[in-house]
Coordinates of C-alpha atoms in Angstrom, one line a residue:
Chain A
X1 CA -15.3 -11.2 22.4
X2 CA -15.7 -7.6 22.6
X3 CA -18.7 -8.0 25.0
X4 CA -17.0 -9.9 27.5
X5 CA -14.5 -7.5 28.0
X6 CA -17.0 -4.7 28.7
X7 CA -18.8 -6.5 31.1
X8 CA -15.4 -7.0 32.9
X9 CA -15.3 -3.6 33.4
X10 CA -18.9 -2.4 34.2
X11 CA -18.2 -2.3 37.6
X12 CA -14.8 -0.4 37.6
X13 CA -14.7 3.0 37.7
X14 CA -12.9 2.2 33.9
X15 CA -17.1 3.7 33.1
X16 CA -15.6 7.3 33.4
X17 CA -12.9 7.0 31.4
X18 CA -12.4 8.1 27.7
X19 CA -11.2 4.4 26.9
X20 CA -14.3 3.6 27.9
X21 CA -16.2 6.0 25.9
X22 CA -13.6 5.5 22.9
X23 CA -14.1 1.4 23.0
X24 CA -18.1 2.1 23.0
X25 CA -18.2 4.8 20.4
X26 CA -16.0 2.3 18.3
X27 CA -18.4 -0.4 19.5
X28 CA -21.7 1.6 18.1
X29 CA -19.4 2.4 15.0
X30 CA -18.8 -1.3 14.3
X31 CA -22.7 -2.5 14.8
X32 CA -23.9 0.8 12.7
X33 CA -21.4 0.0 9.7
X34 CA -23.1 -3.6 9.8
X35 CA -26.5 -1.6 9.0
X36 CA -25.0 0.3 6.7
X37 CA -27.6 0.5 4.2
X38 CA -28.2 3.3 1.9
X39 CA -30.9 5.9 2.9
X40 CA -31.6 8.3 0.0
X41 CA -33.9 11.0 1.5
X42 CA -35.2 13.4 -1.1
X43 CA -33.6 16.6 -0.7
X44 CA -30.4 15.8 0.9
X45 CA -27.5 17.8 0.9
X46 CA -25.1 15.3 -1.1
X47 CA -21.8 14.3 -0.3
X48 CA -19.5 16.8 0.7
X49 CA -15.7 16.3 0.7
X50 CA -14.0 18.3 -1.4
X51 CA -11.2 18.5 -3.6
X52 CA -8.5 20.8 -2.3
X53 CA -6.4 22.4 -4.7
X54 CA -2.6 22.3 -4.2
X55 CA -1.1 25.3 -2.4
X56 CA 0.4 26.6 -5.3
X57 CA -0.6 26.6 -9.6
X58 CA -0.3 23.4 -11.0
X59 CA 3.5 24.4 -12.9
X60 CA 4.6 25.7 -9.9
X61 CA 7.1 22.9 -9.2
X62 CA 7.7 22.7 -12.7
X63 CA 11.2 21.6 -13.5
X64 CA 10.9 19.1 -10.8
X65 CA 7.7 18.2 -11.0
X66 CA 5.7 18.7 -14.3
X67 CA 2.8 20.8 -15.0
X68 CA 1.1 17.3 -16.7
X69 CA 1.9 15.1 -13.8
X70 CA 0.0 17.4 -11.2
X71 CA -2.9 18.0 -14.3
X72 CA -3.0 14.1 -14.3
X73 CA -2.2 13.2 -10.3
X74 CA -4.2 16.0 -8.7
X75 CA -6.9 16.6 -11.6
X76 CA -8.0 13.1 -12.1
X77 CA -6.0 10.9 -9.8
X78 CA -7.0 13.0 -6.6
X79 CA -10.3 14.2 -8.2
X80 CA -11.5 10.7 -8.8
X81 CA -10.8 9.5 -5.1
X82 CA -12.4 12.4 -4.2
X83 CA -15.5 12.1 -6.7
X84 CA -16.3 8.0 -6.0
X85 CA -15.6 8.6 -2.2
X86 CA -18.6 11.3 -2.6
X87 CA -20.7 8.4 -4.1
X88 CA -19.5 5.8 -1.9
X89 CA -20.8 7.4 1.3
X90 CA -23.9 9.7 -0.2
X91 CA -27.0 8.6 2.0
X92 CA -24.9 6.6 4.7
X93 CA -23.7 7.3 7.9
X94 CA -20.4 8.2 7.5
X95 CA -22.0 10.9 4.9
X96 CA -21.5 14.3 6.6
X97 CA -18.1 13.3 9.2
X98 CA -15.2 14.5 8.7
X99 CA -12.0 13.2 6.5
X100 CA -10.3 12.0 9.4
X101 CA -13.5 10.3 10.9
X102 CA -14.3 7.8 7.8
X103 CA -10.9 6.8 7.3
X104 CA -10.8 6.0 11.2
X105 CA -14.4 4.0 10.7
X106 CA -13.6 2.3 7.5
X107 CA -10.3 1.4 8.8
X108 CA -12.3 -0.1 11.1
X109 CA -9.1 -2.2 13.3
X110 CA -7.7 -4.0 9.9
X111 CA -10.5 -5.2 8.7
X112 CA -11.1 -2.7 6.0
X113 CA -14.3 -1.5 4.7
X114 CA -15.2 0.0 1.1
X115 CA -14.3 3.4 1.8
X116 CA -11.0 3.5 3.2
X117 CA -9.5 3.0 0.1
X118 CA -11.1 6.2 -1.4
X119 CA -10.8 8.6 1.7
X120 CA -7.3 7.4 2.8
X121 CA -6.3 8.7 -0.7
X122 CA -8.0 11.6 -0.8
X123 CA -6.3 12.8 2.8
X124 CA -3.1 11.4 1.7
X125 CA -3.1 13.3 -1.6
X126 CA -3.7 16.8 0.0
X127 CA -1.4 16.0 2.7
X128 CA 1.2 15.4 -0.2
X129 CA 0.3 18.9 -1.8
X130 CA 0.8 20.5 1.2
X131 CA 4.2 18.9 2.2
X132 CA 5.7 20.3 -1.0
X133 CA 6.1 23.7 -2.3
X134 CA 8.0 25.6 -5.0
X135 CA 11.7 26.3 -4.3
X136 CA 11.8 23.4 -1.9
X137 CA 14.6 21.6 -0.3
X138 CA 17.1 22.8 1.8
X139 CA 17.5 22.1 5.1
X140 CA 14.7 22.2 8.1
X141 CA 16.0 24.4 11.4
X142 CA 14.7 24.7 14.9
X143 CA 13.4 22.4 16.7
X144 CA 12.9 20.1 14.1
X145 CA 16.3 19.7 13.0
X146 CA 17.2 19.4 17.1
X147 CA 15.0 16.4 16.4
X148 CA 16.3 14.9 13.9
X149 CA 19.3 15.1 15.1
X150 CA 18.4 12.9 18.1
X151 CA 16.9 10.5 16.1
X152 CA 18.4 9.8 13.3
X153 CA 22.0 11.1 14.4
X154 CA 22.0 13.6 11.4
X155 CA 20.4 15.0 8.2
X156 CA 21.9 13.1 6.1
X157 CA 21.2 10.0 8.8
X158 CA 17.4 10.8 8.2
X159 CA 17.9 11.2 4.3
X160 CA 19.1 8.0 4.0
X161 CA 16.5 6.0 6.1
X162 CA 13.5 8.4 3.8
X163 CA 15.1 7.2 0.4
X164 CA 15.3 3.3 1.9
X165 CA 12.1 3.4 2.8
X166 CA 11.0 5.2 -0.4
X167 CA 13.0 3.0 -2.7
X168 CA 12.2 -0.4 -0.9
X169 CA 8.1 -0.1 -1.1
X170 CA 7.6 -2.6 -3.0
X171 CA 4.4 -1.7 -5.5
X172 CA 2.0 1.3 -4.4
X173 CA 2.5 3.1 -1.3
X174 CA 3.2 6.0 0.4
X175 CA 7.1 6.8 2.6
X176 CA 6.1 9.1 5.7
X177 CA 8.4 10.9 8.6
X178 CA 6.3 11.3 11.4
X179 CA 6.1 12.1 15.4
X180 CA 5.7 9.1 17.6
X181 CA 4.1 9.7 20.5
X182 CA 3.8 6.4 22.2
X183 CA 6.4 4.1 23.5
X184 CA 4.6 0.8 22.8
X185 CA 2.9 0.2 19.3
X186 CA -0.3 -0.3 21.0
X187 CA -2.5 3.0 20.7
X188 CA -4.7 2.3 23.8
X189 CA -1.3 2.0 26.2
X190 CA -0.6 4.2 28.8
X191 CA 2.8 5.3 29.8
X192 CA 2.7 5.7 33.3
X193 CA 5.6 8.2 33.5
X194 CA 5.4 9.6 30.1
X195 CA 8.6 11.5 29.4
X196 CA 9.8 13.8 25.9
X197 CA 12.3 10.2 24.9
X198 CA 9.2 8.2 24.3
X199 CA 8.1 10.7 21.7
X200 CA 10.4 10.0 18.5
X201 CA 10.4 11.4 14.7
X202 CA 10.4 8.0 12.5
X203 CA 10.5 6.8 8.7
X204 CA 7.5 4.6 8.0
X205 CA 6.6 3.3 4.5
X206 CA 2.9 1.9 4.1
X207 CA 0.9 0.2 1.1
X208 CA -1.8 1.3 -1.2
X209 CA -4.0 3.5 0.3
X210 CA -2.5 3.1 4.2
X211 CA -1.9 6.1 6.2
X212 CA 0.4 6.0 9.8
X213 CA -3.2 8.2 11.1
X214 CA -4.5 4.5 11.6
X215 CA -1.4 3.3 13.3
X216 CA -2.1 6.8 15.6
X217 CA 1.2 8.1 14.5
X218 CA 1.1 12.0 13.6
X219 CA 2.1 12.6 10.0
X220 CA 4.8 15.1 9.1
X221 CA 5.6 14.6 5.7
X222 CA 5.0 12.3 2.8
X223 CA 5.8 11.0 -1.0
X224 CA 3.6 9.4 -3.0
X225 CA 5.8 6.6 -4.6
X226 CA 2.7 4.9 -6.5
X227 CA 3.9 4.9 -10.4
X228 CA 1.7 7.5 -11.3
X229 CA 3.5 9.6 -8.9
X230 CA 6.4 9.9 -11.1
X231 CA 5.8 7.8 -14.2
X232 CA 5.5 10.5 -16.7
X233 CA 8.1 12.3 -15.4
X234 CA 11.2 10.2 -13.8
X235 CA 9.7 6.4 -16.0
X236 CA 10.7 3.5 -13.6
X237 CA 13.7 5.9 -12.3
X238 CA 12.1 6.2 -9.1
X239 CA 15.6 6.8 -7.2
X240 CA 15.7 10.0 -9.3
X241 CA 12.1 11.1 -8.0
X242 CA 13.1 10.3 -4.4
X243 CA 16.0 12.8 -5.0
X244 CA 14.5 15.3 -6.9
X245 CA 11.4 15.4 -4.0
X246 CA 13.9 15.6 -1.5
X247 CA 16.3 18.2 -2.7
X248 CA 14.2 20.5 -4.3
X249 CA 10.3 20.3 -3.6
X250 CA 9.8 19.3 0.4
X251 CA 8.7 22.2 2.4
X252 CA 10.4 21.6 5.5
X253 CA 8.7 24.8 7.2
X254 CA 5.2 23.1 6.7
X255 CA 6.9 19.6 8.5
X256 CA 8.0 22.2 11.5
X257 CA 4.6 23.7 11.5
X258 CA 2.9 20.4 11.5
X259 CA 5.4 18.9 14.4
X260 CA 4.5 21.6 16.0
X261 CA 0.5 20.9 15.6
X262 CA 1.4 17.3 17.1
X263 CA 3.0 18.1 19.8
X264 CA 0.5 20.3 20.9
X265 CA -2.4 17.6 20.7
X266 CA 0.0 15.2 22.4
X267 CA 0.8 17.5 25.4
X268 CA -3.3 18.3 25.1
X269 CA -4.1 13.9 25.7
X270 CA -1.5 13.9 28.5
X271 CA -2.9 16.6 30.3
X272 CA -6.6 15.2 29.8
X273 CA -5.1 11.7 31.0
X274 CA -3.5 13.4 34.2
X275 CA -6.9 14.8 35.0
X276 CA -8.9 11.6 34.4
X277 CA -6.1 9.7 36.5
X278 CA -6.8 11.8 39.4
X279 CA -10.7 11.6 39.5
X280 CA -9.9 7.6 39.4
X281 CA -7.7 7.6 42.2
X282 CA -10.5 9.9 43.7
X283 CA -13.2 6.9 43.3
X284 CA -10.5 4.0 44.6
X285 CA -12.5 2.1 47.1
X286 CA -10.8 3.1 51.0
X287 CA -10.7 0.1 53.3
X288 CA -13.4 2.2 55.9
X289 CA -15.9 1.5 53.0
X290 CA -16.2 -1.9 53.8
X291 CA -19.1 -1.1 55.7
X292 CA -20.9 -1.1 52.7
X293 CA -19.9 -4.6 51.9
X294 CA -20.3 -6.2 55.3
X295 CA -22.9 -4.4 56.4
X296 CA -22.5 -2.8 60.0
X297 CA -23.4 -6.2 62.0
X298 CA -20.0 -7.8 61.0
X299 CA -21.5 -10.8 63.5
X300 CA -24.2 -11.0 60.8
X301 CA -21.9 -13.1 58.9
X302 CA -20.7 -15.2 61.7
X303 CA -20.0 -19.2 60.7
X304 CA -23.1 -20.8 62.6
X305 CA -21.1 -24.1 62.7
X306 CA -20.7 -25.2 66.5
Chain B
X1 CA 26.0 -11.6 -22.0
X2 CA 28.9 -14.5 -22.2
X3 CA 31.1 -11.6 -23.3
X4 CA 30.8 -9.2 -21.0
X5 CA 31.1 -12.3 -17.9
X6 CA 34.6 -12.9 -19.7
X7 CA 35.7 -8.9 -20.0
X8 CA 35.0 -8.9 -15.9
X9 CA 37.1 -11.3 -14.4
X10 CA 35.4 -10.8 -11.6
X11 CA 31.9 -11.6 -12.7
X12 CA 33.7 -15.0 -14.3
X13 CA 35.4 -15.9 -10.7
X14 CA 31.8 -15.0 -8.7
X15 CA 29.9 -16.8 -12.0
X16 CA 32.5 -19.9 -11.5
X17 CA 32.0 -20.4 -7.9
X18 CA 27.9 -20.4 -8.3
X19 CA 28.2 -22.6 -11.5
X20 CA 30.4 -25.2 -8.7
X21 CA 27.9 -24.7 -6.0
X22 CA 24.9 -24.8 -8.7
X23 CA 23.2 -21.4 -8.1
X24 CA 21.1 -20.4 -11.1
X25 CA 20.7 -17.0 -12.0
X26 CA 18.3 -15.5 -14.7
X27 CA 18.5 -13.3 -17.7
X28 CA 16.2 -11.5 -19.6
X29 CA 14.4 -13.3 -22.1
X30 CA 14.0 -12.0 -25.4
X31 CA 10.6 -11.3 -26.8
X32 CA 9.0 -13.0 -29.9
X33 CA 8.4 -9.5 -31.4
X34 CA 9.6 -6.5 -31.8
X35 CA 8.5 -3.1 -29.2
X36 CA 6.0 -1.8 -31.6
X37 CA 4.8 -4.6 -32.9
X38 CA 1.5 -4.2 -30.8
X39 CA 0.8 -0.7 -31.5
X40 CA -2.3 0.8 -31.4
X41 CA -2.9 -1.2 -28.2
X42 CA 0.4 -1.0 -26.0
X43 CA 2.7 1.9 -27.4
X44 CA 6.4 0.7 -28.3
X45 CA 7.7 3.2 -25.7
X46 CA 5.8 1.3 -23.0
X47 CA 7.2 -1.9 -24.4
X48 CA 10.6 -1.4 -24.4
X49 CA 10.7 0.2 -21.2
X50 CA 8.6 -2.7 -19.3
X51 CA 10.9 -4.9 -21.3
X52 CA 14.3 -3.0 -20.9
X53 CA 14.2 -1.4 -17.6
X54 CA 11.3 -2.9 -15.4
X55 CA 11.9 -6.7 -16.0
X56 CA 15.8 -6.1 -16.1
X57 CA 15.2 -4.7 -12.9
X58 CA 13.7 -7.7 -11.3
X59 CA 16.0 -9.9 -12.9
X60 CA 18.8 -8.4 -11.6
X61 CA 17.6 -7.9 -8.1
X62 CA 16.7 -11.1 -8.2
X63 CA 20.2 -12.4 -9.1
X64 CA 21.6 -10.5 -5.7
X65 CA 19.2 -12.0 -3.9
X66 CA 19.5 -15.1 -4.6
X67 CA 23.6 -15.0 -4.3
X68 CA 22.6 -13.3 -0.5
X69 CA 20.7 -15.9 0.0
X70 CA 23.1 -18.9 -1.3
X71 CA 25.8 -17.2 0.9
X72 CA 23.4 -16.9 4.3
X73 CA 22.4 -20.5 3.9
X74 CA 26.5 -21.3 3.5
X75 CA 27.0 -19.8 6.9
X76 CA 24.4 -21.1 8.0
X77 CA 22.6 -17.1 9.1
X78 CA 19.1 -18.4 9.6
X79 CA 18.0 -14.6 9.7
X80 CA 19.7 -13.3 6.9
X81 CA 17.7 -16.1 5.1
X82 CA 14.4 -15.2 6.3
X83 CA 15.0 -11.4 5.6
X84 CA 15.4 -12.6 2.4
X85 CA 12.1 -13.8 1.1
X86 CA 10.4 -10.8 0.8
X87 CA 12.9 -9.1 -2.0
X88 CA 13.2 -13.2 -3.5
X89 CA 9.2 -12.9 -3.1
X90 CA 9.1 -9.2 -4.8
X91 CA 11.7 -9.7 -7.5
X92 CA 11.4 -13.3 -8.6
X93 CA 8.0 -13.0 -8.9
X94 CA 8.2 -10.5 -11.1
X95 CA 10.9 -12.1 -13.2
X96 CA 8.5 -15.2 -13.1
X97 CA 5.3 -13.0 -14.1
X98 CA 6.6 -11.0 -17.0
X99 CA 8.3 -13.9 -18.7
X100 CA 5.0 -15.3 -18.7
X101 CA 3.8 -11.8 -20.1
X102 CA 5.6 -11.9 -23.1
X103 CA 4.3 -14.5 -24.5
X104 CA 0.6 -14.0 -23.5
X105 CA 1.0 -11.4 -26.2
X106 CA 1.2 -11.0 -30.1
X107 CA 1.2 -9.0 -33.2
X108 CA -2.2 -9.1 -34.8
X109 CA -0.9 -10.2 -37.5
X110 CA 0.4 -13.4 -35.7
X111 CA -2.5 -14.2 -34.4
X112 CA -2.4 -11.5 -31.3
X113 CA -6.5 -11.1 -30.3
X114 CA -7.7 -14.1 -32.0
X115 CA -10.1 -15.9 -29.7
X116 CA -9.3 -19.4 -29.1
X117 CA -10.6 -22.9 -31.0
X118 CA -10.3 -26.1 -29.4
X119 CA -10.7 -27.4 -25.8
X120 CA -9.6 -23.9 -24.4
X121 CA -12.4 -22.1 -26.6
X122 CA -14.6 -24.5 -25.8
X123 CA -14.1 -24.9 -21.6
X124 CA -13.9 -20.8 -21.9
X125 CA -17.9 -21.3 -23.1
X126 CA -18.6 -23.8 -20.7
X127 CA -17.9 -22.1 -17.7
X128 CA -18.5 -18.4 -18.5
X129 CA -20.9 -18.3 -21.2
X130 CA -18.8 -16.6 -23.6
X131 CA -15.2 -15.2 -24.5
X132 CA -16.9 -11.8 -23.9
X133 CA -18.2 -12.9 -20.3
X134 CA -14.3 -13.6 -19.8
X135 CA -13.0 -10.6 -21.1
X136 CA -15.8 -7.9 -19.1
X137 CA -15.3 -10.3 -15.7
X138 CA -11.4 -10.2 -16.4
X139 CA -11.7 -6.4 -16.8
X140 CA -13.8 -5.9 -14.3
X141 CA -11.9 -7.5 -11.7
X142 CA -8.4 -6.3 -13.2
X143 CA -9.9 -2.9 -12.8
X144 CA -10.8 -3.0 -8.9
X145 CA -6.8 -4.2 -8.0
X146 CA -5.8 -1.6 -5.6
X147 CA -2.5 -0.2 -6.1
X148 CA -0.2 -3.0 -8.4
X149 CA -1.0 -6.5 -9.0
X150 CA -2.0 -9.1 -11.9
X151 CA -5.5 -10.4 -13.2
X152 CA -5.1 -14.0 -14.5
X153 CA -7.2 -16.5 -16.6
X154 CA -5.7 -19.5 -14.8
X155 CA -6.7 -23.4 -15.0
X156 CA -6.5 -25.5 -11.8
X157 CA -5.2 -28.4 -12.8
X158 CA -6.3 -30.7 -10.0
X159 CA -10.1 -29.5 -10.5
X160 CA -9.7 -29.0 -14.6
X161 CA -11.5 -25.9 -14.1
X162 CA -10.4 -22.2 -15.4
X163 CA -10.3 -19.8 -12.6
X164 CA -10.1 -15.8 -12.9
X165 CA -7.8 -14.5 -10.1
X166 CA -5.8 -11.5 -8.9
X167 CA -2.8 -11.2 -7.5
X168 CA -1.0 -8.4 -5.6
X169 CA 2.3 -6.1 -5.8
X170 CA 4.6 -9.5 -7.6
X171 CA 3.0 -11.9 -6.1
X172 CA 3.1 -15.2 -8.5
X173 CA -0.2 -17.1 -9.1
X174 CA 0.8 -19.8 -7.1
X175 CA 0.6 -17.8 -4.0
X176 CA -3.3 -18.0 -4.9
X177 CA -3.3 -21.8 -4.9
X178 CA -0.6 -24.5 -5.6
X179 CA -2.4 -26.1 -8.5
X180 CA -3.2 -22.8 -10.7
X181 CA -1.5 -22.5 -13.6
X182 CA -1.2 -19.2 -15.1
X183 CA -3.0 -19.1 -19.0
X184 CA -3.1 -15.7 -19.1
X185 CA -1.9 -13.0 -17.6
X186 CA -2.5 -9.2 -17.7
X187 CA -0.3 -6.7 -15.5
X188 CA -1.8 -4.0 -14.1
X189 CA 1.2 -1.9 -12.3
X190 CA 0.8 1.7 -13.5
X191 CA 4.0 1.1 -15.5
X192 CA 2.0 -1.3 -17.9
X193 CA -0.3 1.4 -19.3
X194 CA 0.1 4.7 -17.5
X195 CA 2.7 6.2 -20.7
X196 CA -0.4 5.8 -22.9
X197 CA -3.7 5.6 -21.0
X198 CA -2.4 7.5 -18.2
X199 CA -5.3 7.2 -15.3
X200 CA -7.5 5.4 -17.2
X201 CA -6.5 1.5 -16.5
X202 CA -10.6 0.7 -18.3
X203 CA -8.9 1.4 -21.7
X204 CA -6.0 -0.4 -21.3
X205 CA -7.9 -3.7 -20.2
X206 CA -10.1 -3.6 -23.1
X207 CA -7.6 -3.0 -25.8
X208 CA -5.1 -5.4 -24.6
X209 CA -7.5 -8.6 -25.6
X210 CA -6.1 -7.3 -29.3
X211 CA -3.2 -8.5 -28.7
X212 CA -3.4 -11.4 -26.4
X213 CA -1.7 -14.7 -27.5
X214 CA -4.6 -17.3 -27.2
X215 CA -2.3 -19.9 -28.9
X216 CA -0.1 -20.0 -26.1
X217 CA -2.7 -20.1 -23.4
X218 CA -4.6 -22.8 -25.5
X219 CA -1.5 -25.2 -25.4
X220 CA -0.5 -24.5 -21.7
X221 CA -4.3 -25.3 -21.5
X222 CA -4.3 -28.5 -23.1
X223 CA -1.0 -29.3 -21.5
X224 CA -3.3 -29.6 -17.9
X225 CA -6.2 -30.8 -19.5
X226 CA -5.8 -33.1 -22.1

């Protein structure tokens, strides 16, 4: 199905274009993950992601967050995603990429393959460290609070859709605010008049080990609401977790920097789009070029009926 | 629980009006023993709290849901129906599942761990080899559940055969297959173990057979397959 699509295009100038190269890098992706087989080479650097520490010691958010949760969630929770991700992909071919890179492969459109699980976590897990800090809370300021604003009319308006979406994931997940940079839900769209309205800050919740980086939204902040999350510290009281994270742990100057981050890629991919627009319109075929077609002798072609 | 339905009046008008139109709602069934009862293998603590707070929970979520949904299909709100059935989905199923949880377990001394005799012991040979085939397959696939979910020794009882099975988040063991009934289940949500085995869901599984009610699963068992 995927073939007949690419030979649809082969004759379009679609050949230059980083959808192009994106759909056959994906393609090559999807045919070498079927021949994923295990190559143990003698002397091969193993493995190599690693597990990143939190920010701060591990009783740094203590009252709000216990010492023996983040001994038990980052020191064997995190640590074994980290530590069977390293054997999972040890001797194959997405041994070596980065983070990002295996979760986009193992992803792979839905159809998940045995690593996701395992490198989703680990990303989401140091993305969690990172999003809180100690003497959180508050209020965020700048830009993103201007943004909030517009979407989700106030603080409080953006408060109350986080603790929804935290409180109404049913079993393991993950509750995320992050920047939205396409109108449509469809990743390979293009907006043809792109404008700043289209990009929106939004509350997402996701299960298991799902991440909004394979939905190609741009993370901002997150909360682990798996048990283990909160269990030894908050029991089933999750509502209590929710509030605590909110009011006293998020680091709302890591969300600005990271917004800040995403915009930057985003306005990056627009400008790279403008460019490749304009070599397209460059090769668009002019109605002189018929020649080419016709050949110069258009009475070649003559009907010889008489 | 009467009592309390007669101290809000209410409760009695909104309990009144359901009895009329016939809406059911649930309540949370007692257990056969007491929280520590079946210590060493699940801690009293984690009893009482899976008991007290996370079945109450579903229960009484459930009970909302359900009146949403009797008053949407009253007025006839076809999508206030359909939003419905995932929290009917989320919360009666696990109303459903930990009522059948309770009684897949017991004290040792009531018989909690022993294996079963008769027709269950015997089709449990038949088709895995052993009890301890059972038990390291059920581990073994109870362990790889991402996130929450269930592991179940189940019999189909159009085939007559047992079947092991997981299921997801709540989801009950009919969402598996309409004619599996559940013989025994084993919740693995981190709130079933984490207060006492903390990461380490391995232990749990194999500790749990110690106190695993084979009489009840033997005469749900020969209920299907006489």
């Amino acid at each position: 199905m995927v073939m007949a699509s690419i030979t649809s295009h082969l004759t379009s100038p679609f050949l230059s274009t980083p959808e192009f190269c994106r759909l056959s890098q994906s393609l090559h992706r999807s045919l070498r993950q079927r021949r994923c087989i295990r190559k143990s080479v003698p002397g091969t650097i193993s493995a190599s992601i690693d597990l990143k520490p939190p920010p701060y010691a591990l009783n740094a958010l203590e009252p709000h967050m216990s010492a023996e949760t983040l001994e038990y969630h980052w020191g064997k929770h995190h640590r074994g995603y980290v530590n069977n991700l390293n054997k999972q992909i040890e001797g194959t071919e997405l041994d070596e990429m980065s983070l990002e890179s295996i979760i986009s492969a193992s992803y792979n459109k839905g159809d998940i393959l045995p690593a996701f699980n395992n490198a989703a976590q680990v990303w989401n897990h140091e993305f969690f460290w990172e999003s809180m800090k100690p003497g959180g809370g508050g209020k965020p300021s700048g830009e993103l609070l201007e943004l909030i604003n517009r979407d989700f009319g106030s603080f409080e308006g953006l408060i109350h859709e986080f603790k929804l979406a935290a409180i109404t994931q049913f079993g393991s997940g993950w509750t995320w605010l992050v920047y939205k940079e396409h109108k449509l839900d469809i990743p390979n769209a293009r907006n043809p008049r792109p404008s700043e309205q289209d990009k929106k800050l939004v509350v997402v919740k996701s299960p298991n080990a799902v991440n909004p980086l394979v939905w190609e939204y741009h993370p901002l902040l997150t909360l682990d609401v798996w048990e283990h999350a909160y269990y030894l510290d908050f029991e089933n009281r999750r509502t209590d977790y929710i509030s605590t994270f909110l009011n006293k742990l998020v680091s709302w100057e890591t969300v600005s920097s990271r917004l800040e981050a995403a915009k930057v890629l985003v306005a990056e991919r627009e400008r790279e789009m403008e460019e490749i627009d304009a070599i397209d319109d460059m090769d668009t075929i002019e109605p002189e070029d018929t020649d080419m077609y016709f050949g110069s002798d258009a009475d070649d072609f003559a009907d010889d009926d008489e | 629980m009467a009592l309390r339905a007669l101290a809000n009046g209410k409760t009695l008008g909104r309990l009144y009006h359901q009895q009329i139109r016939g809406l059911q709602t649930f309540s949370l069934p007692d257990l056969a023993y007491d929280y520590g009862a079946l210590e060493p293998a699940i801690s009293g603590e984690i009893m009482q709290l899976h008991h007290q707070k996370h079945h109450q929970t579903y229960i009484t979520n459930y009970n909302k849901a359900l009146e949403q949904l009797d008053d949407a299909i009253a007025k006839g709100d076809a999508s206030t129906a359909v939003k419905l059935q995932s929290a009917i989905k989320f919360n009666g199923g696990g109303h459903v599942n930990h009522s059948i949880f309770w009684k897949n377990l017991a004290p040792t001394r009531e018989g909690g761990g022993e294996p079963p005799h008769g027709s269950l012991g015997w089709a449990i040979d038949q088709h895995y080899g052993s009890m301890e085939k059972l038990i390291a397959k059920m581990n073994a696939e109870g362990a790889a559940v991402q996130g929450s979910g269930w592991v179940w020794l189940a019999v189909d009882k159009e085939l007559k055969r047992l079947v092991v099975e997981t299921t997801a988040n709540q989801d009950p063991l009919v969402t598996k297959g309409a004619s599996l009934v559940p013989l025994v289940g084993i919740d693995v949500w981190e709130h079933a173990y984490y207060l006492q085995y903390k990461n380490v869901r391995p232990d749990y599984l194999n500790n749990i057979w110690k106190v695993i009610n084979w009489k009840y699963a033997s005469e749900v068992y020969a209920k299907e397959c006489p």
